[in-house]
Short mmCIF file of C-alpha atoms in Angstrom, two decimals:
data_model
loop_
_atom_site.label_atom_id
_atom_site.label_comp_id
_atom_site.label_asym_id
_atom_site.label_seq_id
_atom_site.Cartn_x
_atom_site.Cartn_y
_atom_site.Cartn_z
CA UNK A 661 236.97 105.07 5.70
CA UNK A 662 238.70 104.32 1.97
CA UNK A 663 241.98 105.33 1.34
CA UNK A 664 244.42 105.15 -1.32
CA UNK A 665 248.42 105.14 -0.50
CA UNK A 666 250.49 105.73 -3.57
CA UNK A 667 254.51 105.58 -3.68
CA UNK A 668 255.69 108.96 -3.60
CA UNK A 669 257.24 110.35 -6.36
CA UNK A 670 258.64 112.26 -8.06
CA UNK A 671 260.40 109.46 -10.06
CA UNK A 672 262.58 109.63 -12.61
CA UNK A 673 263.49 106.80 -15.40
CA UNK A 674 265.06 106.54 -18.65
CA UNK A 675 263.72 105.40 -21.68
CA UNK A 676 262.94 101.70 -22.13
CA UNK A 677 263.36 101.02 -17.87
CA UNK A 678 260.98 99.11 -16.09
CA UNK A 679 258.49 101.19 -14.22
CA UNK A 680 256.54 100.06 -10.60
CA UNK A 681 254.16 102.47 -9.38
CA UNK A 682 253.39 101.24 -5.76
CA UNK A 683 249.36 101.43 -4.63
CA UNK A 684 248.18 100.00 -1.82
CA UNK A 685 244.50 100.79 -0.40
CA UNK A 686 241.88 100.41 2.85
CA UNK A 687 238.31 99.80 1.71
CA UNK A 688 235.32 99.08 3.29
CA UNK A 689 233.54 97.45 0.40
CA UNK A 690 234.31 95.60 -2.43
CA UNK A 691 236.24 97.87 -4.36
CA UNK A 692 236.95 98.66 -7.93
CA UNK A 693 240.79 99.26 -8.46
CA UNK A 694 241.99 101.84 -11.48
CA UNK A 695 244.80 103.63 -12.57
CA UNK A 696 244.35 107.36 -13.97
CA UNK A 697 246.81 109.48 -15.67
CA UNK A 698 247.03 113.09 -16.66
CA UNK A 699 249.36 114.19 -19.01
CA UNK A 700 250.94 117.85 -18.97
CA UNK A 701 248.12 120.12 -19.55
CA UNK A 702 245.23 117.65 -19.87
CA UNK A 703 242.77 116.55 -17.56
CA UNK A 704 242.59 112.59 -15.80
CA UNK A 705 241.52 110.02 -18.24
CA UNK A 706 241.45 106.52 -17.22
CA UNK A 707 244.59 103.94 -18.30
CA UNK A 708 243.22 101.08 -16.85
CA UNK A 709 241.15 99.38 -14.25
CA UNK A 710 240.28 96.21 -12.27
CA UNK A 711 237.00 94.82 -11.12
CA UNK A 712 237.70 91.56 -8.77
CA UNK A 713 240.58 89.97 -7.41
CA UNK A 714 242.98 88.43 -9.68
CA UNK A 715 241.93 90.86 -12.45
CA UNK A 716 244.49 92.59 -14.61
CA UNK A 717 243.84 95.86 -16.06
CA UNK A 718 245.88 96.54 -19.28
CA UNK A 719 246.41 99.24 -21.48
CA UNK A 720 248.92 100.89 -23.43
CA UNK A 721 251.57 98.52 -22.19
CA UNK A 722 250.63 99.45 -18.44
CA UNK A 723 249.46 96.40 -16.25
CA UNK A 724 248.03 96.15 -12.85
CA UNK A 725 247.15 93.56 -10.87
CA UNK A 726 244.18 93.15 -8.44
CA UNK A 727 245.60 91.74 -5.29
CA UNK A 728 243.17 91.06 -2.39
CA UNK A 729 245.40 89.45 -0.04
CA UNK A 730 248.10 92.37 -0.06
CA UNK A 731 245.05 95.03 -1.14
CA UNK A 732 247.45 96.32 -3.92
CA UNK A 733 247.33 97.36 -7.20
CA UNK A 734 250.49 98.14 -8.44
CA UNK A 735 251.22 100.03 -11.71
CA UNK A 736 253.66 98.20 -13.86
CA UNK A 737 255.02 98.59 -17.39
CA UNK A 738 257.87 97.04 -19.42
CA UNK A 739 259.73 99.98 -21.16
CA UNK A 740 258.85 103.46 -20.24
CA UNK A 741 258.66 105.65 -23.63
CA UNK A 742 259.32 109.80 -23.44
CA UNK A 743 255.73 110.24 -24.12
CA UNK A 744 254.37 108.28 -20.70
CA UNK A 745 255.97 111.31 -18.79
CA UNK A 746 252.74 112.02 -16.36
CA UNK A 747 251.17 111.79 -13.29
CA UNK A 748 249.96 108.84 -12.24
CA UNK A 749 246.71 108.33 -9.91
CA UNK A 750 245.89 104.85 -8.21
CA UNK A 751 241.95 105.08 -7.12
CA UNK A 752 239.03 102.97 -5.61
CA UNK A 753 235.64 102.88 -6.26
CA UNK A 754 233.24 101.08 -3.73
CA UNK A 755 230.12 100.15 -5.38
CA UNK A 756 227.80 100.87 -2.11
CA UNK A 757 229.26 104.67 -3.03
CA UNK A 758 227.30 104.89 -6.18
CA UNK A 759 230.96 105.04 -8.02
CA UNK A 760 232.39 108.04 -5.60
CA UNK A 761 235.81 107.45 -6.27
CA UNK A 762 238.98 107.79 -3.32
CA UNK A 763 242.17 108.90 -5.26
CA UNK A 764 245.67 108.58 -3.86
CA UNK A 765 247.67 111.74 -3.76
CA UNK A 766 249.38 110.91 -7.48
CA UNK A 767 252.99 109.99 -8.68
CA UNK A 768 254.90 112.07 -10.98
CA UNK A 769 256.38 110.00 -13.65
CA UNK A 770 259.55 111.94 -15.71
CA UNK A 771 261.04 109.82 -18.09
CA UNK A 772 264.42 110.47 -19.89
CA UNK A 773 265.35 110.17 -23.80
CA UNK B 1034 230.10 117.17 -26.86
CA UNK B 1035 232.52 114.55 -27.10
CA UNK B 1036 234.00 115.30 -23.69
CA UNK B 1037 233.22 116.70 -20.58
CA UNK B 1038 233.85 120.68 -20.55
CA UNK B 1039 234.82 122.83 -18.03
CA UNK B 1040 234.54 126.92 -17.53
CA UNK B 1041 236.58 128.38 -16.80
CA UNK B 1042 239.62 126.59 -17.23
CA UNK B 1043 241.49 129.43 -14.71
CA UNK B 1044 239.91 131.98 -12.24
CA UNK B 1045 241.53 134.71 -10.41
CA UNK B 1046 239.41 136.00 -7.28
CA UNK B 1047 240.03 138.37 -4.55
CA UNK B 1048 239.13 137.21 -1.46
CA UNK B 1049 235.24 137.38 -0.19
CA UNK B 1050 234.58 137.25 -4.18
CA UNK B 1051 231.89 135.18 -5.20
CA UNK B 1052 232.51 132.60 -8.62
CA UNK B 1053 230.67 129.82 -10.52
CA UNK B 1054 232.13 127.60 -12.17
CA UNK B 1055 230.22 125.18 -14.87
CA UNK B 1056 230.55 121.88 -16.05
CA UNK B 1057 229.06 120.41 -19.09
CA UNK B 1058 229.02 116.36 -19.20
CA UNK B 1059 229.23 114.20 -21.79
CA UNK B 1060 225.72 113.78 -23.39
CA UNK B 1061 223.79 111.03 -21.74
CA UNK B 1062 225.84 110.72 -18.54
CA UNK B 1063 223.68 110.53 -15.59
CA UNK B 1064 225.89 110.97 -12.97
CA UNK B 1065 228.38 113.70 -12.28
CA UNK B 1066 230.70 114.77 -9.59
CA UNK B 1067 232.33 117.53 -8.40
CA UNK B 1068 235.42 117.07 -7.01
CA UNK B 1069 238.67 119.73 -5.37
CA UNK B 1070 242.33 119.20 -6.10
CA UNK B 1071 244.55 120.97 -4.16
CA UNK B 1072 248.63 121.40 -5.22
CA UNK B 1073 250.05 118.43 -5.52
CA UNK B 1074 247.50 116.10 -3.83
CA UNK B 1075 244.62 113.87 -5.38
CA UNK B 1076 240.84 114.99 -6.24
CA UNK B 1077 238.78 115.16 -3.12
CA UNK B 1078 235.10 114.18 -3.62
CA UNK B 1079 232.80 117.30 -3.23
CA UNK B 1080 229.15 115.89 -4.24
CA UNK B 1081 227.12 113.81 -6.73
CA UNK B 1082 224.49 114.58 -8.56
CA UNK B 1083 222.11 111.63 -10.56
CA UNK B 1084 220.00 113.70 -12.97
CA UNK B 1085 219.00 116.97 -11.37
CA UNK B 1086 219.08 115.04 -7.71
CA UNK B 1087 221.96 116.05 -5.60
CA UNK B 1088 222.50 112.19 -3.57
CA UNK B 1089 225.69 113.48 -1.81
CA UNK B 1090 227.28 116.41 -0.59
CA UNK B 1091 229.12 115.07 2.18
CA UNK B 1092 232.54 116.56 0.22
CA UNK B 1093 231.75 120.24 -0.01
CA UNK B 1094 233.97 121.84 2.92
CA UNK B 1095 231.53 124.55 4.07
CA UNK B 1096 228.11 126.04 3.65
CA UNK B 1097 229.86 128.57 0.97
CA UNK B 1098 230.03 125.72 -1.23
CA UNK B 1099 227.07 125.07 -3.35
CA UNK B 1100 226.07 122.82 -6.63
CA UNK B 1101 223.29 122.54 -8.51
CA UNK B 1102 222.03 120.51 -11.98
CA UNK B 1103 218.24 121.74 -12.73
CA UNK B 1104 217.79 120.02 -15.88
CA UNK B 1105 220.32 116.97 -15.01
CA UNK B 1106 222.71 118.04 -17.63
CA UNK B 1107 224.79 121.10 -16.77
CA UNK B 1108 226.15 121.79 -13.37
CA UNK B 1109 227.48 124.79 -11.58
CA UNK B 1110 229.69 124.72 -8.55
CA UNK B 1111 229.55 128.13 -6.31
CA UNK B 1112 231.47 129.58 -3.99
CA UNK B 1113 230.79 132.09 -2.06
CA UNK B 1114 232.92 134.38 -0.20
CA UNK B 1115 236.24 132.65 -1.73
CA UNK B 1116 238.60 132.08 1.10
CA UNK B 1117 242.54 131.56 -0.02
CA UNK B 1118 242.21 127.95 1.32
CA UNK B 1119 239.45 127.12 -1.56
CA UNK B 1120 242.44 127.82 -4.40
CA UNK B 1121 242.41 124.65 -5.89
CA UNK B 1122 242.12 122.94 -9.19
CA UNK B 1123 237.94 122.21 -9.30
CA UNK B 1124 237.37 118.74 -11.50
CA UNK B 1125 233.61 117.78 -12.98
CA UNK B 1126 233.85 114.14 -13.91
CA UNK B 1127 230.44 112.13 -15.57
CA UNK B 1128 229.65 108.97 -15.64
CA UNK B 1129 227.17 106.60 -17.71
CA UNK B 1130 224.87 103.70 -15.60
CA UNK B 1131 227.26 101.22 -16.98
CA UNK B 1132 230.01 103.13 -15.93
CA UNK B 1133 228.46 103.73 -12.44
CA UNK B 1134 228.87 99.99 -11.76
CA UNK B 1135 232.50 99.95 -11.79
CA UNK B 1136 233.24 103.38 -10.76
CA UNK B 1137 234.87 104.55 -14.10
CA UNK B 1138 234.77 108.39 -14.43
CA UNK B 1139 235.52 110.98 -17.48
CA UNK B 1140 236.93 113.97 -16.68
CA UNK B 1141 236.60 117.48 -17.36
CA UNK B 1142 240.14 119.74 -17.60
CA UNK B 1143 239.43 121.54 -14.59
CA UNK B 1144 239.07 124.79 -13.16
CA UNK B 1145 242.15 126.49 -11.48
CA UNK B 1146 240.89 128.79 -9.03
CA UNK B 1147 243.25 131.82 -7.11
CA UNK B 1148 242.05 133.71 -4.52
CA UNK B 1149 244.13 136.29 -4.11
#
């Protein structure tokens, strides 16, 4: 079946680091890649997402790549602000599934003025 | 609305309680899912409904688990006889046709369910 392994967190930065959120994944389609995030006392809301290989999602600084020879998608973004403190959600979507989505298990993010 | 809403957003049951719990999409999404998130985990798929047509309940974890859409627009999730293994975080997400494509989902808050 799909499945989505995300680094384990929590992890903690300070402000302006480099962040890498680690997803890997097992699919047994052609999956759609995409990176969720729920801030403290919100629901998920999609940050960015992927379609093919080679892709690149980007969005609010975040990047991920779409890599079909390693199946990875890892999260990636310059300078972590204060206000990107969340948890982070790497998920696939095969197609065939009508858009049921796998989710990995999430990554706290804490980041530190 | 402009988002997807969820009632309630918390729930406190004693256990062998029944509860409902609703979810109202975002207008014009035809698809919607149900899924459970349990402390500290991802959202596990429950079931997916397209309109008012259920396509897959493989997710729900027991016959005391039921959905339903009659008009393809608001959905209710029930439980019956609430166990303490169904506390969990319950998440509606909808989705448009284009959105279907690609998988890309809007979700609700959530409902935090105890059983106590």
């Amino acid at each position: 079946g799909d499945s989505v392994t995300q680094m384990e967190g929590p992890v903690t930065l300070s402000e302006e680091a480099f962040l890498t959120i680690n997803c890997t994944y097992t699919a047994t389609g052609y999956p759609s890649l995409f990176w969720y995030v729920q801030y403290p006392g919100e629901g998920l809301q999609l940050l960015l997402k992927a379609t093919k290989a080679d892709d690149k999602g980007s969005n609010k600084g975040f990047e991920a790549t779409y890599r079909k020879e390693t199946t990875s998608f890892h999260l990636e973004k310059g300078s972590v602000q204060v206000s990107d403190s969340a948890v982070y959600f790497c998920a696939l979507s095969v197609n065939t599934n009508a858009g049921k989505s796998t989710f990995g298990d999430g990554t706290t993010l804490t980041v530190k003025p | 609305g402009a988002g997807v809403s969820q009632s309630p957003r918390y729930k406190v049951a004693k256990r062998g309680q029944d509860v409902a719990l609703r979810c109202d999409p975002i207008s014009g999404h035809v698809s919607l899912f149900w899924y459970q998130q349990a402390l500290g985990q991802g959202p596990e798929f429950l079931t997916y409904f397209q309109n008012e047509a259920q396509l897959d309940k493989s997710g729900l974890p027991s016959d005391r688990f039921f959905a339903e859409r009659p008009e393809g627009s608001v959905s209710t999730l029930k439980i019956q006889r609430t166990q303490q293994e169904d506390s969990a975080v319950y998440l509606c997400a909808s989705s448009w046709p284009g959105g279907l494509n690609t998988g890309e989902l809007f979700f609700g808050e959530g409902s935090r369910l105890t059983v106590l």
